[in-house]
Short mmCIF file of C-alpha atoms in Angstrom, two decimals:
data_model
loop_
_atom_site.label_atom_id
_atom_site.label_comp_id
_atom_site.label_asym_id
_atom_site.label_seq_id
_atom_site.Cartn_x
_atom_site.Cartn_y
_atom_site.Cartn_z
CA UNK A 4 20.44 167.56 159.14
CA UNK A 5 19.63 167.37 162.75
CA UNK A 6 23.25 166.13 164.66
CA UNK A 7 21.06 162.69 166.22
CA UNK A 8 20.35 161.79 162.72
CA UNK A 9 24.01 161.97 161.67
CA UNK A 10 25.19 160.21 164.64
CA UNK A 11 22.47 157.06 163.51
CA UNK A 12 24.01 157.18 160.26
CA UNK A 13 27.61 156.93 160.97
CA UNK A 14 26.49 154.23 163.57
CA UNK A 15 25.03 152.01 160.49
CA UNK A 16 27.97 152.83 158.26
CA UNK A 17 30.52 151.64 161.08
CA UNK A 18 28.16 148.61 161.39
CA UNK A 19 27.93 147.63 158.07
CA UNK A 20 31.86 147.87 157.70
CA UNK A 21 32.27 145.95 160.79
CA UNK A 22 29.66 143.30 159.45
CA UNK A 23 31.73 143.35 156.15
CA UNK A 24 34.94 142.76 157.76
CA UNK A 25 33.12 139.89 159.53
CA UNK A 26 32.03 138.06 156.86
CA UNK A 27 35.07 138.96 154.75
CA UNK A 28 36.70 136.89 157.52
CA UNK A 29 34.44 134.35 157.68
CA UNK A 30 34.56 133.93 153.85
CA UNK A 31 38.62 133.73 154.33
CA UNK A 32 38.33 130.97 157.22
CA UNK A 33 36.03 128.88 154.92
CA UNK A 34 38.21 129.31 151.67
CA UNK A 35 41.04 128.23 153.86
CA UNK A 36 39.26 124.98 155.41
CA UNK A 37 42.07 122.57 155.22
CA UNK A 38 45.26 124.70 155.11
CA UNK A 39 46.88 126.51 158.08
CA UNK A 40 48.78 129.80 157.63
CA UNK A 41 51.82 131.42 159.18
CA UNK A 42 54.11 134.04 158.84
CA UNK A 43 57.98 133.48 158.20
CA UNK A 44 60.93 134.99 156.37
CA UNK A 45 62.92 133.44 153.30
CA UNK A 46 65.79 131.87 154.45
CA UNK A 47 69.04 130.95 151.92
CA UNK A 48 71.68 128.62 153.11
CA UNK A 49 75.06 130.21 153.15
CA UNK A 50 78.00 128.32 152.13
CA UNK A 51 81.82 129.97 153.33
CA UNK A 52 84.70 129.48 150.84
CA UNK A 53 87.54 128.84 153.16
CA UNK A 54 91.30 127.95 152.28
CA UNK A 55 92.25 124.63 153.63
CA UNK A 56 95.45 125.73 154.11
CA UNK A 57 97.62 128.71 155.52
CA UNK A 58 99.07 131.31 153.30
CA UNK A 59 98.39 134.93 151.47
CA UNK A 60 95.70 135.39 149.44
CA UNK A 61 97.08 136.23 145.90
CA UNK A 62 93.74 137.48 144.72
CA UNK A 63 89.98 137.62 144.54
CA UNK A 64 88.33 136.67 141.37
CA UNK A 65 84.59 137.58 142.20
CA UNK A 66 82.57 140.37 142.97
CA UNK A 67 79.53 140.44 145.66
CA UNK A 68 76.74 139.79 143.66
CA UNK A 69 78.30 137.48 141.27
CA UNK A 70 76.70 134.51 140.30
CA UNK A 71 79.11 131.15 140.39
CA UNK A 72 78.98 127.90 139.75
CA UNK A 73 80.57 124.71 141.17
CA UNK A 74 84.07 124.57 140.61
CA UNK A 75 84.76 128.00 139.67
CA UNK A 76 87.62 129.21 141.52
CA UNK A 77 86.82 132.30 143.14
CA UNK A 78 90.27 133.37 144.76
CA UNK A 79 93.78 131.96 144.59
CA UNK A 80 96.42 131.53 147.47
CA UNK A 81 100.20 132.39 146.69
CA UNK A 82 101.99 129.34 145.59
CA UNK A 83 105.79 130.29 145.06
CA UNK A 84 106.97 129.23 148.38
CA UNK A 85 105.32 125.70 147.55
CA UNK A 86 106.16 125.62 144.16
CA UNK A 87 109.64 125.62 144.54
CA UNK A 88 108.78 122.63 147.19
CA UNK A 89 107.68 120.93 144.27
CA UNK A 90 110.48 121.38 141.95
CA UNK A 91 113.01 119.66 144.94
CA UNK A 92 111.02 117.19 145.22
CA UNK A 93 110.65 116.48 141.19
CA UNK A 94 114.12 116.60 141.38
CA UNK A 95 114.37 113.97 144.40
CA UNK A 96 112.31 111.99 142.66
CA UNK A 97 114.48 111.74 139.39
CA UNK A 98 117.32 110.96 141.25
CA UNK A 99 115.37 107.91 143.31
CA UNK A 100 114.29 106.90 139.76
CA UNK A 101 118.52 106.58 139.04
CA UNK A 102 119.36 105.13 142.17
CA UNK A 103 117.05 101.89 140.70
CA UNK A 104 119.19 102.04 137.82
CA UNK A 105 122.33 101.76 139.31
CA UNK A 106 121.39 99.24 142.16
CA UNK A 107 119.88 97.33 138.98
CA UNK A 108 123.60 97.90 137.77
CA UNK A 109 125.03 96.54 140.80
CA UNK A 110 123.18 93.46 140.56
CA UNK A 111 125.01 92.64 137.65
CA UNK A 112 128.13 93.46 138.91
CA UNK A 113 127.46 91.26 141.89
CA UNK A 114 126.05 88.08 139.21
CA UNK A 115 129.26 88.34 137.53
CA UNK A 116 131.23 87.67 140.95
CA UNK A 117 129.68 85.18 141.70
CA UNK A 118 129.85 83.09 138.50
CA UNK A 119 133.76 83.53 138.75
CA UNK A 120 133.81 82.73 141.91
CA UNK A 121 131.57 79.83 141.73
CA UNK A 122 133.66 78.41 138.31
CA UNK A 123 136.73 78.90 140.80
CA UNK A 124 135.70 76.79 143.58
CA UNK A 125 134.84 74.82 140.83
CA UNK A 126 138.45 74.52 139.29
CA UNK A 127 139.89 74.21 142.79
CA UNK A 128 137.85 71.23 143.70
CA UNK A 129 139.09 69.38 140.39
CA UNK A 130 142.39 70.28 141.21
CA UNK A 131 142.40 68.90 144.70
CA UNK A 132 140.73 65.73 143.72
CA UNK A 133 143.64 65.14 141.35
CA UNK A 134 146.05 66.05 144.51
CA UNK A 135 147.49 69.05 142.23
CA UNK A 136 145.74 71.29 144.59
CA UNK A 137 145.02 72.15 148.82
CA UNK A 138 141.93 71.70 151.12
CA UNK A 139 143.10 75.31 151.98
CA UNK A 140 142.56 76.59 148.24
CA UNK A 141 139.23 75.14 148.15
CA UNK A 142 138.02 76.33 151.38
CA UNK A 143 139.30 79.57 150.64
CA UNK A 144 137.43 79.90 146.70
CA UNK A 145 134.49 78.77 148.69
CA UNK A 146 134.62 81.70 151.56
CA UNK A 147 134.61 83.85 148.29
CA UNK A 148 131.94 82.51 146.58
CA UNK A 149 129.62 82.85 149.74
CA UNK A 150 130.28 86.51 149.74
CA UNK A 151 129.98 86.98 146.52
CA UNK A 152 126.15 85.28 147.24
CA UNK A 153 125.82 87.77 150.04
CA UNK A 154 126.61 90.67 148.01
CA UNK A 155 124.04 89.51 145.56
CA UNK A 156 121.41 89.72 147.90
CA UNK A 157 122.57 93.04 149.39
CA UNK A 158 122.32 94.50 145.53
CA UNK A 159 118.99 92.73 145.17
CA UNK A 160 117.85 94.62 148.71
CA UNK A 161 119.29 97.89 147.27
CA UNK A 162 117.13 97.86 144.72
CA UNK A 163 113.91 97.10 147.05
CA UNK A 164 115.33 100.27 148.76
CA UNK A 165 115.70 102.14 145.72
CA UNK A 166 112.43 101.62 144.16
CA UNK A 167 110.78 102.49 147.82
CA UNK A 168 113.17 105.33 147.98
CA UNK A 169 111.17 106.56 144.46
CA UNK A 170 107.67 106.00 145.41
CA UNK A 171 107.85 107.64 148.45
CA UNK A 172 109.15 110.98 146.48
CA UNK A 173 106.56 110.29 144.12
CA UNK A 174 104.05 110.55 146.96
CA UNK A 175 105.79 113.90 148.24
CA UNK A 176 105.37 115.00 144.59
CA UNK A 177 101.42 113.97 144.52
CA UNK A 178 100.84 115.62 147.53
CA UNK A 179 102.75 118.71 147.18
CA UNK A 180 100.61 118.84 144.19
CA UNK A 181 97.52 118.48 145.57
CA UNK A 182 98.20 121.29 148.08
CA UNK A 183 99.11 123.23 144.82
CA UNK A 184 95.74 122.77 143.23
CA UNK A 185 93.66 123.12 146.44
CA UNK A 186 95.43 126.89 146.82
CA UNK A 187 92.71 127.57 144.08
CA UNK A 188 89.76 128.27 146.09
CA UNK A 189 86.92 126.63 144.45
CA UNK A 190 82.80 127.05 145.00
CA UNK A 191 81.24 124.25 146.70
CA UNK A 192 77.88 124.91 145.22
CA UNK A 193 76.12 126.76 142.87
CA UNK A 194 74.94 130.49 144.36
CA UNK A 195 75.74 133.97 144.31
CA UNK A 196 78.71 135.69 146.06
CA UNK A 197 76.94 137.76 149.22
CA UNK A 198 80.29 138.72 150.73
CA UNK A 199 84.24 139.54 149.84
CA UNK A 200 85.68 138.69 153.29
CA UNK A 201 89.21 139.55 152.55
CA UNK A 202 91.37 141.45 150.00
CA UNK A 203 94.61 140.21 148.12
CA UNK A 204 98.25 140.38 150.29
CA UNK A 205 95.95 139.51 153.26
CA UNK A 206 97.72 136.58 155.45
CA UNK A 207 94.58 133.44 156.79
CA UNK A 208 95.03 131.11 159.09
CA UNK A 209 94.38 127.63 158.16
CA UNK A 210 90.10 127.45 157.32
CA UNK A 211 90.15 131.57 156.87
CA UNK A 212 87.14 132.24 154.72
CA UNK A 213 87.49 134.27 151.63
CA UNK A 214 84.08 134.98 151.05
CA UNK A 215 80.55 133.48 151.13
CA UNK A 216 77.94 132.46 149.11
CA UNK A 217 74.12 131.95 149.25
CA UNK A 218 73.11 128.42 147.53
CA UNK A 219 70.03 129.39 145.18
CA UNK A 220 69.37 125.23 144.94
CA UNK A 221 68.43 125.59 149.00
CA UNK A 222 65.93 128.53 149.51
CA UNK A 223 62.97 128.09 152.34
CA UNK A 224 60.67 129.80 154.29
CA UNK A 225 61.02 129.03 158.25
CA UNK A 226 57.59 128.93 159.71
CA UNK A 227 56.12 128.06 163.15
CA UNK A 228 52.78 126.13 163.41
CA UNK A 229 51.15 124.82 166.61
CA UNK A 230 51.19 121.21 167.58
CA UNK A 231 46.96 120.61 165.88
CA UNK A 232 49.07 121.94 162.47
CA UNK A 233 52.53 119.87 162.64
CA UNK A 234 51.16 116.56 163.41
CA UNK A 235 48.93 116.83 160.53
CA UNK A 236 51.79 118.01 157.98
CA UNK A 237 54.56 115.79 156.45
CA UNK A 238 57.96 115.94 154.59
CA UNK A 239 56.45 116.54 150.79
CA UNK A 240 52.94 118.18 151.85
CA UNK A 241 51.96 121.00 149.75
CA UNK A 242 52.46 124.38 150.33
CA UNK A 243 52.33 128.18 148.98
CA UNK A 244 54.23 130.91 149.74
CA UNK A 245 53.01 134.85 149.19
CA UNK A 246 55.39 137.64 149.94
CA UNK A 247 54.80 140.93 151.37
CA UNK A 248 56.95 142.80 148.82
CA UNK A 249 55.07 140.71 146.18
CA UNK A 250 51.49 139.71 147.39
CA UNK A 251 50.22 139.51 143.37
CA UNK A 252 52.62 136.36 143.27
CA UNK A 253 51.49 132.76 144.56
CA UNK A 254 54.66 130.59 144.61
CA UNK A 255 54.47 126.66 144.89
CA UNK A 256 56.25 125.51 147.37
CA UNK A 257 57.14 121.93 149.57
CA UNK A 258 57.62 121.19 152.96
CA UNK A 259 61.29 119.98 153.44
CA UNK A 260 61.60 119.77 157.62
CA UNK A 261 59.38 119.41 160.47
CA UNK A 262 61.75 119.73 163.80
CA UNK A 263 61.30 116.80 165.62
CA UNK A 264 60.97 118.87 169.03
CA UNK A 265 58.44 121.21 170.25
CA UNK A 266 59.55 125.14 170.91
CA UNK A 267 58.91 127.93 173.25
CA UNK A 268 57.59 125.71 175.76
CA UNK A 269 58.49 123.12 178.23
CA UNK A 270 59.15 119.38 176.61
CA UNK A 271 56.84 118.20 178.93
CA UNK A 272 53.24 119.48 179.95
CA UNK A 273 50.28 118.44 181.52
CA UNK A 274 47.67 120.68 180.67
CA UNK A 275 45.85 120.89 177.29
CA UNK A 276 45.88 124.98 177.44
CA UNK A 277 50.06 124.43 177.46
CA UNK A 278 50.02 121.36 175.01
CA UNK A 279 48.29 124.37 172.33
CA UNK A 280 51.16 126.56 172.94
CA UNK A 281 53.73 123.95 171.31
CA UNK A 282 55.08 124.96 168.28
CA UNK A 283 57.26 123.11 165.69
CA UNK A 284 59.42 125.12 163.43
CA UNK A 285 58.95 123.85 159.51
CA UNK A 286 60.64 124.55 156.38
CA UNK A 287 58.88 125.35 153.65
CA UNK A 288 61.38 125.01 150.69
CA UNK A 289 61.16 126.16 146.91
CA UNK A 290 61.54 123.53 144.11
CA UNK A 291 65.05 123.70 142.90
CA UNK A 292 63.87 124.48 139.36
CA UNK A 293 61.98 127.35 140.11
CA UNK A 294 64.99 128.74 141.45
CA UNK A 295 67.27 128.51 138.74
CA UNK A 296 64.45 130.42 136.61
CA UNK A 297 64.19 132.80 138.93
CA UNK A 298 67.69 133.10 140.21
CA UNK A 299 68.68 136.76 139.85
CA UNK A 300 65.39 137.80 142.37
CA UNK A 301 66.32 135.16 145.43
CA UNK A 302 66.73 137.48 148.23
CA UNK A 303 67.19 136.31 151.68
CA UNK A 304 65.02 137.90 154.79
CA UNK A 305 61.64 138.74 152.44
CA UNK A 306 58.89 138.27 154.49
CA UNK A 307 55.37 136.95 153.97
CA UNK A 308 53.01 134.03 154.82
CA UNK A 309 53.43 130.26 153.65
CA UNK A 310 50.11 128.56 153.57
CA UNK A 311 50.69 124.44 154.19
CA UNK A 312 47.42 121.67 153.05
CA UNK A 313 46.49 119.71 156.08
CA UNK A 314 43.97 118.07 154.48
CA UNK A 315 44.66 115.80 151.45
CA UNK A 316 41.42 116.32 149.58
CA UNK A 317 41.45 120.91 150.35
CA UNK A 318 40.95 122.05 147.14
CA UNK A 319 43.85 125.35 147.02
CA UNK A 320 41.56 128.66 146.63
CA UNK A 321 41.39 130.65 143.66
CA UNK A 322 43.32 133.25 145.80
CA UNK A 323 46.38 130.56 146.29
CA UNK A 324 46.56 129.46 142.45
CA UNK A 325 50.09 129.78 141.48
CA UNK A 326 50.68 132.64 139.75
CA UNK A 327 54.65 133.26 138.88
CA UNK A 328 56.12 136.59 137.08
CA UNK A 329 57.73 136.93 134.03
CA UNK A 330 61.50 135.57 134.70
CA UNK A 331 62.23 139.12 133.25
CA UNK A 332 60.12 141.19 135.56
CA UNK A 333 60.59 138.98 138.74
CA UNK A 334 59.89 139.58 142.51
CA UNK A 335 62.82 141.70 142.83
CA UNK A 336 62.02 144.28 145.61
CA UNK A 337 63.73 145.95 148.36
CA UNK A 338 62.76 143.55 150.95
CA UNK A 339 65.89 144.27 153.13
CA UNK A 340 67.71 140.91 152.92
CA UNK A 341 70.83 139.70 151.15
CA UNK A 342 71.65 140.43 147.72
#
């Protein structure tokens, strides 16, 4: 075959496969009339365990990996030193709770007084009124009974003190307590453990983290979409997300976020050429659902493309149905994010 005749065929084959490309394009710009596209990377909130209070960390209960719930402790702080904190003030507290007792005691000590002294001013009046007693006598049974009054109320007082004496080590108790139970590091939030920050014997500050955790109920893709996109997209609009380490997989997904400010460019611009280079970062999040069934193959930093419906009445191509995986044989490949 003469070399000019190969030459005008590999020209037609690398115009035919151009043309093909073309219209593949073309077919791929009309099947997505009415939805925008972007790439972005999964995103998983991370949530630190941290101890609200100073101290050494008696030991770790999880592993990085683990999957916790809410309220699962996953480390303890020592607790001896503040223990025995607790058992003075028990003890303070029983013996505020005695002190009522006996200024209840004293009361009645201070009653009796003062009946016998009123029932001797009494007798001394009676006596002087029949001249067989003195003005002096009465005034002086009188001077008695009015301390015997005051006393009263200073018993009645001590017992005002006592019983504030009591709550107040009942409220040293309570929150010597509390400290006590919030020395068990708890999750926040369901997720999985993604790091062990610290090992047991270690010393923290007050707010040292003991490890962290990705929440599986708040899993999005960040995207970026131009001005002519955002304004047309709202908090609940539809959306899909494919992954690069899974592109056989459509996943339904939401938009949670539009950021209320422009990026990349200045706030404020003049010409239409710069208004088209505005771009509003969106989040488009999983349903929370989806992501317990599919919990053990969440894995922060995947890539791939989220495609969001900017028209209400685009009909979702067949390419963009949702197709899921087995929960068995999930979408669990090296995509070099967190565990």
């Amino acid at each position: 075959m003469r070399l000019s005749t190969v030459l005008a065929l590999l020209v037609l084959i690398g115009a035919a496969a151009a043309g093909y490309v073309f219209w593949q394009e073309r077919q791929s710009e009309a099947a997505l009339k009415g939805f925008a596209v972007a790439n972005g990377r999964i995103e998983v909130e991370r949530v630190a365990v941290a101890t609200k209070y100073a101290g050494r960390v008696a030991e770790i209960l999880v592993d990085e990996g683990d999957l916790v719930k809410k309220g699962d402790v996953v480390a303890r702080m020592d607790t001896a030193e503040l223990q025995a904190e607790l058992a003075e003030a028990e003890a303070g507290q029983r013996q505020a709770e005695q002190g009522i007792d006996q200024a209840q005691a004293e009361i009645g000590i201070r009653k009796a007084d003062l009946a016998l002294a009123e029932i001797e001013l009494t007798r001394a009046s009676t006596l002087q009124k029949k001249d067989a007693g003195t003005a002096a006598e009465v005034d002086r049974r009188r001077a008695q009974r009015d301390v015997a009054v005051a006393a009263l109320k200073g018993a009645e007082a001590g017992v005002e003190d006592a019983r504030a004496a009591t709550l107040a080590a009942a409220a040293r108790v309570a929150r010597l307590a509390t400290v006590i139970a919030d020395m068990d590091l708890k999750a926040p939030t369901d997720g999985r453990v993604e790091y062990r920050l610290v090992k047991a014997g270690e010393v923290l500050a007050a707010g040292g983290q003991v490890a962290t955790l990705l929440d599986l109920a708040d899993v999005h893709m960040v995207v970026f979409f131009p001005t002519s996109v955002a304004g047309r997209v709202g908090i609940g609009s539809e959306a899909r997300i494919v992954l690069d380490a899974a592109p056989e997989f459509v996943v339904p997904a939401k938009v949670s976020f539009v950021a209320a400010e422009a990026q990349f460019t200045p706030k404020f611009v003049e010409t239409k050429t710069e208004r088209d280079k505005l771009t509003y970062r969106i989040k488009v999040a999983i349903d929370h659902a989806l992501l317990v069934k599919y919990r053990d193959y969440v894995k922060a930093g995947l890539t791939g493309n989220a495609y969001l419906k900017v028209e209400a009445d685009a009909a979702w191509p067949d390419f963009l149905t949702v197709k899921l995986p087995p929960p068995s044989n999930g979408i669990a490949t090296d995509g070099g994010g967190a565990p």
